[in-house]
PDB file of C-alpha atoms in Angstrom:
ATOM      1  CA  UNK A   1     125.125  84.417  59.487  1.00  0.00           C
ATOM      2  CA  UNK A   2     123.656  87.188  61.669  1.00  0.00           C
ATOM      3  CA  UNK A   3     122.346  90.288  59.915  1.00  0.00           C
ATOM      4  CA  UNK A   4     122.564  92.475  63.028  1.00  0.00           C
ATOM      5  CA  UNK A   5     126.302  91.878  63.386  1.00  0.00           C
ATOM      6  CA  UNK A   6     126.849  92.556  59.694  1.00  0.00           C
ATOM      7  CA  UNK A   7     124.947  95.842  59.915  1.00  0.00           C
ATOM      8  CA  UNK A   8     127.121  96.902  62.862  1.00  0.00           C
ATOM      9  CA  UNK A   9     130.208  96.184  60.772  1.00  0.00           C
ATOM     10  CA  UNK A  10     128.792  98.080  57.799  1.00  0.00           C
ATOM     11  CA  UNK A  11     128.317 101.164  59.998  1.00  0.00           C
ATOM     12  CA  UNK A  12     132.068 101.218  60.655  1.00  0.00           C
ATOM     13  CA  UNK A  13     132.614 102.191  57.022  1.00  0.00           C
ATOM     14  CA  UNK A  14     130.434 105.239  56.285  1.00  0.00           C
ATOM     15  CA  UNK A  15     130.552 106.340  52.670  1.00  0.00           C
ATOM     16  CA  UNK A  16     131.894 102.979  51.529  1.00  0.00           C
ATOM     17  CA  UNK A  17     129.905 100.601  49.339  1.00  0.00           C
ATOM     18  CA  UNK A  18     129.722  97.543  51.578  1.00  0.00           C
ATOM     19  CA  UNK A  19     127.472  94.713  50.417  1.00  0.00           C
ATOM     20  CA  UNK A  20     126.009  92.489  53.110  1.00  0.00           C
ATOM     21  CA  UNK A  21     125.352  88.830  52.399  1.00  0.00           C
ATOM     22  CA  UNK A  22     123.580  86.863  55.137  1.00  0.00           C
ATOM     23  CA  UNK A  23     124.784  83.314  54.552  1.00  0.00           C
ATOM     24  CA  UNK A  24     125.960  80.156  56.283  1.00  0.00           C
ATOM     25  CA  UNK A  25     129.344  79.200  54.805  1.00  0.00           C
ATOM     26  CA  UNK A  26     128.814  75.574  55.837  1.00  0.00           C
ATOM     27  CA  UNK A  27     125.936  75.210  53.343  1.00  0.00           C
ATOM     28  CA  UNK A  28     126.150  75.047  49.535  1.00  0.00           C
ATOM     29  CA  UNK A  29     123.310  77.580  49.328  1.00  0.00           C
ATOM     30  CA  UNK A  30     125.194  80.038  51.530  1.00  0.00           C
ATOM     31  CA  UNK A  31     128.361  79.705  49.492  1.00  0.00           C
ATOM     32  CA  UNK A  32     126.422  80.238  46.258  1.00  0.00           C
ATOM     33  CA  UNK A  33     125.020  83.475  47.686  1.00  0.00           C
ATOM     34  CA  UNK A  34     128.519  84.683  48.511  1.00  0.00           C
ATOM     35  CA  UNK A  35     129.891  83.724  45.099  1.00  0.00           C
ATOM     36  CA  UNK A  36     127.010  85.535  43.414  1.00  0.00           C
ATOM     37  CA  UNK A  37     127.765  88.730  45.354  1.00  0.00           C
ATOM     38  CA  UNK A  38     131.491  88.532  44.568  1.00  0.00           C
ATOM     39  CA  UNK A  39     131.101  88.421  40.792  1.00  0.00           C
ATOM     40  CA  UNK A  40     134.027  87.935  38.416  1.00  0.00           C
ATOM     41  CA  UNK A  41     136.964  89.337  40.407  1.00  0.00           C
ATOM     42  CA  UNK A  42     138.040  89.031  44.032  1.00  0.00           C
ATOM     43  CA  UNK A  43     141.143  90.654  45.517  1.00  0.00           C
ATOM     44  CA  UNK A  44     141.064  89.138  49.020  1.00  0.00           C
ATOM     45  CA  UNK A  45     139.191  86.265  50.657  1.00  0.00           C
ATOM     46  CA  UNK A  46     139.529  86.032  54.450  1.00  0.00           C
ATOM     47  CA  UNK A  47     138.323  82.699  55.822  1.00  0.00           C
ATOM     48  CA  UNK A  48     137.546  83.687  59.405  1.00  0.00           C
ATOM     49  CA  UNK A  49     134.396  81.710  60.266  1.00  0.00           C
ATOM     50  CA  UNK A  50     135.018  79.490  63.263  1.00  0.00           C
ATOM     51  CA  UNK A  51     133.380  77.651  66.111  1.00  0.00           C
ATOM     52  CA  UNK A  52     134.725  76.074  69.272  1.00  0.00           C
ATOM     53  CA  UNK A  53     133.601  73.538  71.842  1.00  0.00           C
ATOM     54  CA  UNK A  54     135.867  72.751  74.776  1.00  0.00           C
ATOM     55  CA  UNK A  55     136.027  69.882  77.219  1.00  0.00           C
ATOM     56  CA  UNK A  56     137.310  66.349  77.604  1.00  0.00           C
ATOM     57  CA  UNK A  57     137.139  64.443  74.324  1.00  0.00           C
ATOM     58  CA  UNK A  58     135.171  61.700  76.082  1.00  0.00           C
ATOM     59  CA  UNK A  59     132.380  64.205  76.740  1.00  0.00           C
ATOM     60  CA  UNK A  60     132.304  65.672  73.213  1.00  0.00           C
ATOM     61  CA  UNK A  61     129.219  64.633  71.252  1.00  0.00           C
ATOM     62  CA  UNK A  62     129.024  64.045  67.497  1.00  0.00           C
ATOM     63  CA  UNK A  63     127.237  67.349  66.880  1.00  0.00           C
ATOM     64  CA  UNK A  64     130.098  69.353  68.383  1.00  0.00           C
ATOM     65  CA  UNK A  65     132.713  67.431  66.394  1.00  0.00           C
ATOM     66  CA  UNK A  66     130.763  67.779  63.152  1.00  0.00           C
ATOM     67  CA  UNK A  67     130.163  71.496  63.721  1.00  0.00           C
ATOM     68  CA  UNK A  68     133.853  72.262  64.266  1.00  0.00           C
ATOM     69  CA  UNK A  69     134.972  70.214  61.283  1.00  0.00           C
ATOM     70  CA  UNK A  70     132.325  71.737  59.003  1.00  0.00           C
ATOM     71  CA  UNK A  71     132.911  75.345  60.028  1.00  0.00           C
ATOM     72  CA  UNK A  72     136.642  75.475  60.715  1.00  0.00           C
ATOM     73  CA  UNK A  73     137.886  73.268  57.881  1.00  0.00           C
ATOM     74  CA  UNK A  74     135.401  72.124  55.237  1.00  0.00           C
ATOM     75  CA  UNK A  75     133.739  75.532  54.763  1.00  0.00           C
ATOM     76  CA  UNK A  76     136.997  77.421  54.024  1.00  0.00           C
ATOM     77  CA  UNK A  77     138.037  74.715  51.580  1.00  0.00           C
ATOM     78  CA  UNK A  78     134.693  74.701  49.769  1.00  0.00           C
ATOM     79  CA  UNK A  79     134.284  78.489  49.683  1.00  0.00           C
ATOM     80  CA  UNK A  80     137.819  79.002  48.382  1.00  0.00           C
ATOM     81  CA  UNK A  81     137.186  76.398  45.702  1.00  0.00           C
ATOM     82  CA  UNK A  82     134.008  78.202  44.625  1.00  0.00           C
ATOM     83  CA  UNK A  83     135.774  81.574  44.488  1.00  0.00           C
ATOM     84  CA  UNK A  84     139.004  80.447  42.828  1.00  0.00           C
ATOM     85  CA  UNK A  85     137.993  81.706  39.351  1.00  0.00           C
ATOM     86  CA  UNK A  86     137.422  85.210  40.741  1.00  0.00           C
ATOM     87  CA  UNK A  87     140.653  85.057  42.740  1.00  0.00           C
ATOM     88  CA  UNK A  88     142.609  83.899  39.699  1.00  0.00           C
ATOM     89  CA  UNK A  89     141.161  86.728  37.602  1.00  0.00           C
ATOM     90  CA  UNK A  90     142.392  89.308  40.133  1.00  0.00           C
ATOM     91  CA  UNK A  91     145.563  87.473  41.175  1.00  0.00           C
ATOM     92  CA  UNK A  92     144.093  87.790  44.632  1.00  0.00           C
ATOM     93  CA  UNK A  93     144.956  86.603  48.106  1.00  0.00           C
ATOM     94  CA  UNK A  94     143.457  83.968  50.403  1.00  0.00           C
ATOM     95  CA  UNK A  95     143.951  84.498  54.140  1.00  0.00           C
ATOM     96  CA  UNK A  96     143.074  81.506  56.311  1.00  0.00           C
ATOM     97  CA  UNK A  97     142.684  82.322  59.993  1.00  0.00           C
ATOM     98  CA  UNK A  98     144.118  79.502  62.037  1.00  0.00           C
ATOM     99  CA  UNK A  99     145.301  79.434  65.635  1.00  0.00           C
ATOM    100  CA  UNK A 100     148.447  78.875  67.637  1.00  0.00           C
ATOM    101  CA  UNK A 101     146.448  75.895  68.916  1.00  0.00           C
ATOM    102  CA  UNK A 102     146.847  74.509  65.401  1.00  0.00           C
ATOM    103  CA  UNK A 103     150.522  73.871  66.143  1.00  0.00           C
ATOM    104  CA  UNK A 104     150.528  73.590  69.915  1.00  0.00           C
ATOM    105  CA  UNK A 105     147.776  71.072  70.581  1.00  0.00           C
ATOM    106  CA  UNK A 106     146.130  72.031  73.853  1.00  0.00           C
ATOM    107  CA  UNK A 107     144.403  69.657  76.291  1.00  0.00           C
ATOM    108  CA  UNK A 108     140.601  70.039  76.275  1.00  0.00           C
ATOM    109  CA  UNK A 109     140.866  71.689  72.837  1.00  0.00           C
ATOM    110  CA  UNK A 110     141.711  68.448  71.020  1.00  0.00           C
ATOM    111  CA  UNK A 111     139.083  68.560  68.270  1.00  0.00           C
ATOM    112  CA  UNK A 112     139.492  72.295  67.732  1.00  0.00           C
ATOM    113  CA  UNK A 113     143.276  71.901  67.492  1.00  0.00           C
ATOM    114  CA  UNK A 114     142.783  69.114  64.948  1.00  0.00           C
ATOM    115  CA  UNK A 115     140.747  71.392  62.670  1.00  0.00           C
ATOM    116  CA  UNK A 116     143.399  74.112  62.838  1.00  0.00           C
ATOM    117  CA  UNK A 117     146.242  71.631  62.237  1.00  0.00           C
ATOM    118  CA  UNK A 118     144.352  70.538  59.125  1.00  0.00           C
ATOM    119  CA  UNK A 119     143.691  74.131  58.034  1.00  0.00           C
ATOM    120  CA  UNK A 120     147.398  74.876  58.133  1.00  0.00           C
ATOM    121  CA  UNK A 121     148.216  71.784  56.083  1.00  0.00           C
ATOM    122  CA  UNK A 122     145.560  72.658  53.521  1.00  0.00           C
ATOM    123  CA  UNK A 123     146.833  76.249  53.318  1.00  0.00           C
ATOM    124  CA  UNK A 124     150.337  75.010  52.604  1.00  0.00           C
ATOM    125  CA  UNK A 125     149.162  72.616  49.902  1.00  0.00           C
ATOM    126  CA  UNK A 126     146.863  75.209  48.316  1.00  0.00           C
ATOM    127  CA  UNK A 127     149.694  77.763  48.176  1.00  0.00           C
ATOM    128  CA  UNK A 128     151.755  75.326  46.119  1.00  0.00           C
ATOM    129  CA  UNK A 129     148.804  74.275  43.989  1.00  0.00           C
ATOM    130  CA  UNK A 130     147.866  77.811  42.855  1.00  0.00           C
ATOM    131  CA  UNK A 131     151.379  79.230  42.633  1.00  0.00           C
ATOM    132  CA  UNK A 132     151.251  79.290  38.838  1.00  0.00           C
ATOM    133  CA  UNK A 133     148.169  81.517  38.901  1.00  0.00           C
ATOM    134  CA  UNK A 134     149.803  84.158  41.140  1.00  0.00           C
ATOM    135  CA  UNK A 135     147.127  83.665  43.813  1.00  0.00           C
ATOM    136  CA  UNK A 136     148.734  84.098  47.236  1.00  0.00           C
ATOM    137  CA  UNK A 137     147.819  82.101  50.343  1.00  0.00           C
ATOM    138  CA  UNK A 138     148.441  83.273  53.913  1.00  0.00           C
ATOM    139  CA  UNK A 139     148.020  81.124  57.008  1.00  0.00           C
ATOM    140  CA  UNK A 140     147.613  83.513  59.932  1.00  0.00           C
ATOM    141  CA  UNK A 141     147.603  81.997  63.427  1.00  0.00           C
ATOM    142  CA  UNK A 142     146.842  84.354  66.320  1.00  0.00           C
ATOM    143  CA  UNK A 143     147.056  83.447  69.984  1.00  0.00           C
ATOM    144  CA  UNK A 144     144.170  83.928  72.445  1.00  0.00           C
ATOM    145  CA  UNK A 145     142.024  86.809  71.165  1.00  0.00           C
ATOM    146  CA  UNK A 146     139.291  88.478  73.210  1.00  0.00           C
ATOM    147  CA  UNK A 147     136.235  87.694  71.103  1.00  0.00           C
ATOM    148  CA  UNK A 148     132.800  86.219  71.802  1.00  0.00           C
ATOM    149  CA  UNK A 149     134.154  82.836  70.670  1.00  0.00           C
ATOM    150  CA  UNK A 150     136.432  82.773  73.712  1.00  0.00           C
ATOM    151  CA  UNK A 151     133.981  83.807  76.402  1.00  0.00           C
ATOM    152  CA  UNK A 152     132.784  81.594  79.232  1.00  0.00           C
ATOM    153  CA  UNK A 153     134.727  78.401  79.888  1.00  0.00           C
ATOM    154  CA  UNK A 154     137.524  79.279  77.479  1.00  0.00           C
ATOM    155  CA  UNK A 155     138.117  82.620  79.162  1.00  0.00           C
ATOM    156  CA  UNK A 156     138.294  80.998  82.603  1.00  0.00           C
ATOM    157  CA  UNK A 157     140.668  78.312  81.360  1.00  0.00           C
ATOM    158  CA  UNK A 158     142.902  80.968  79.821  1.00  0.00           C
ATOM    159  CA  UNK A 159     142.983  82.955  83.038  1.00  0.00           C
ATOM    160  CA  UNK A 160     143.822  79.835  85.060  1.00  0.00           C
ATOM    161  CA  UNK A 161     147.068  79.286  83.129  1.00  0.00           C
ATOM    162  CA  UNK A 162     147.884  82.947  82.444  1.00  0.00           C
ATOM    163  CA  UNK A 163     147.453  82.930  78.661  1.00  0.00           C
ATOM    164  CA  UNK A 164     148.448  86.212  77.030  1.00  0.00           C
ATOM    165  CA  UNK A 165     145.611  87.969  75.221  1.00  0.00           C
ATOM    166  CA  UNK A 166     145.188  90.338  72.297  1.00  0.00           C
ATOM    167  CA  UNK A 167     142.315  92.566  71.232  1.00  0.00           C
ATOM    168  CA  UNK A 168     140.590  91.875  67.907  1.00  0.00           C
ATOM    169  CA  UNK A 169     141.732  95.286  66.644  1.00  0.00           C
ATOM    170  CA  UNK A 170     145.426  94.503  67.212  1.00  0.00           C
ATOM    171  CA  UNK A 171     145.106  91.105  65.525  1.00  0.00           C
ATOM    172  CA  UNK A 172     143.192  92.602  62.577  1.00  0.00           C
ATOM    173  CA  UNK A 173     145.865  95.249  62.019  1.00  0.00           C
ATOM    174  CA  UNK A 174     148.563  92.579  61.945  1.00  0.00           C
ATOM    175  CA  UNK A 175     146.515  90.498  59.498  1.00  0.00           C
ATOM    176  CA  UNK A 176     145.996  93.425  57.110  1.00  0.00           C
ATOM    177  CA  UNK A 177     149.707  94.216  57.224  1.00  0.00           C
ATOM    178  CA  UNK A 178     150.596  90.608  56.380  1.00  0.00           C
ATOM    179  CA  UNK A 179     148.142  90.546  53.457  1.00  0.00           C
ATOM    180  CA  UNK A 180     149.616  93.757  52.071  1.00  0.00           C
ATOM    181  CA  UNK A 181     153.175  92.450  52.417  1.00  0.00           C
ATOM    182  CA  UNK A 182     152.335  89.075  50.829  1.00  0.00           C
ATOM    183  CA  UNK A 183     153.387  87.094  53.916  1.00  0.00           C
ATOM    184  CA  UNK A 184     152.863  83.347  53.584  1.00  0.00           C
ATOM    185  CA  UNK A 185     152.649  82.249  57.204  1.00  0.00           C
ATOM    186  CA  UNK A 186     152.439  84.075  60.505  1.00  0.00           C
ATOM    187  CA  UNK A 187     152.221  82.947  64.127  1.00  0.00           C
ATOM    188  CA  UNK A 188     151.175  86.061  65.985  1.00  0.00           C
ATOM    189  CA  UNK A 189     152.302  86.719  69.538  1.00  0.00           C
ATOM    190  CA  UNK A 190     155.420  86.280  71.632  1.00  0.00           C
ATOM    191  CA  UNK A 191     156.449  83.903  73.167  1.00  0.00           C
ATOM    192  CA  UNK A 192     153.761  81.722  71.532  1.00  0.00           C
ATOM    193  CA  UNK A 193     155.517  81.688  68.169  1.00  0.00           C
ATOM    194  CA  UNK A 194     158.663  80.502  69.957  1.00  0.00           C
ATOM    195  CA  UNK A 195     156.676  77.679  71.582  1.00  0.00           C
ATOM    196  CA  UNK A 196     155.472  76.640  68.115  1.00  0.00           C
ATOM    197  CA  UNK A 197     159.102  76.056  67.101  1.00  0.00           C
ATOM    198  CA  UNK A 198     159.961  74.340  70.377  1.00  0.00           C
ATOM    199  CA  UNK A 199     156.940  72.057  70.039  1.00  0.00           C
ATOM    200  CA  UNK A 200     158.129  70.989  66.591  1.00  0.00           C
ATOM    201  CA  UNK A 201     161.647  70.248  67.848  1.00  0.00           C
ATOM    202  CA  UNK A 202     161.049  68.891  71.370  1.00  0.00           C
ATOM    203  CA  UNK A 203     157.411  67.788  71.658  1.00  0.00           C
ATOM    204  CA  UNK A 204     158.018  65.617  74.734  1.00  0.00           C
ATOM    205  CA  UNK A 205     159.136  68.630  76.758  1.00  0.00           C
ATOM    206  CA  UNK A 206     156.050  70.569  75.671  1.00  0.00           C
ATOM    207  CA  UNK A 207     153.931  67.522  76.592  1.00  0.00           C
ATOM    208  CA  UNK A 208     155.091  67.862  80.164  1.00  0.00           C
ATOM    209  CA  UNK A 209     154.481  71.600  80.381  1.00  0.00           C
ATOM    210  CA  UNK A 210     150.975  71.403  78.914  1.00  0.00           C
ATOM    211  CA  UNK A 211     150.064  68.389  81.026  1.00  0.00           C
ATOM    212  CA  UNK A 212     150.799  70.485  84.095  1.00  0.00           C
ATOM    213  CA  UNK A 213     148.660  73.303  82.715  1.00  0.00           C
ATOM    214  CA  UNK A 214     145.858  70.804  82.111  1.00  0.00           C
ATOM    215  CA  UNK A 215     145.634  70.256  85.862  1.00  0.00           C
ATOM    216  CA  UNK A 216     144.776  73.940  86.334  1.00  0.00           C
ATOM    217  CA  UNK A 217     142.322  73.920  83.419  1.00  0.00           C
ATOM    218  CA  UNK A 218     140.486  70.729  84.365  1.00  0.00           C
ATOM    219  CA  UNK A 219     137.895  72.366  86.689  1.00  0.00           C
ATOM    220  CA  UNK A 220     136.564  74.363  83.731  1.00  0.00           C
ATOM    221  CA  UNK A 221     136.755  71.565  81.167  1.00  0.00           C
ATOM    222  CA  UNK A 222     133.200  70.366  81.787  1.00  0.00           C
ATOM    223  CA  UNK A 223     131.759  73.741  80.794  1.00  0.00           C
ATOM    224  CA  UNK A 224     130.540  73.978  77.205  1.00  0.00           C
ATOM    225  CA  UNK A 225     130.300  76.835  74.748  1.00  0.00           C
ATOM    226  CA  UNK A 226     128.416  76.750  71.479  1.00  0.00           C
TER     227      UNK A 226
END
């Protein structure tokens, strides 16, 4: 949505024809602008737009809930729908960026976790739905990544419980590798991907561990990020 950030990204690729489209993926007008720039064929669509508000669910207002649902879930679904003809023409790939929090539901991240749980389910269903067209679908779920999205309260909560962190560059390299190798699903980071499996098998034990972590995170839970 921000032209300045897009221009900075464009400068990373000197000599490459990079087309910038300033658009809000949560709006029909924004998605039409993107579809118009794409044209008839699309090799890869990476749904990476996301927003996050943290805190106790009782303190979360409607605007925060609507914003997370619209950006993290509805926008990827709608944009992928609009670009499916171009993806089918190229037998392309869709990469949906989820989160480990989409399988390990964290206290004070309840609404955010819900959107990522839903994104994973949609990715799985879409993969089966478009299988006959040879369009691939990857659900890629990183752990805590040091980006602007995770500054402020989120960063302090992560430090309080000793969350492991990755740089955006490391996560991006792993994502590109998975796209090239036609991976279907990836939980990035150890031991987080182990905890995903444990949570599926023994959720009550994970309940206890995360409830104890919630005690350490609670002092920061009243802070908000946009």
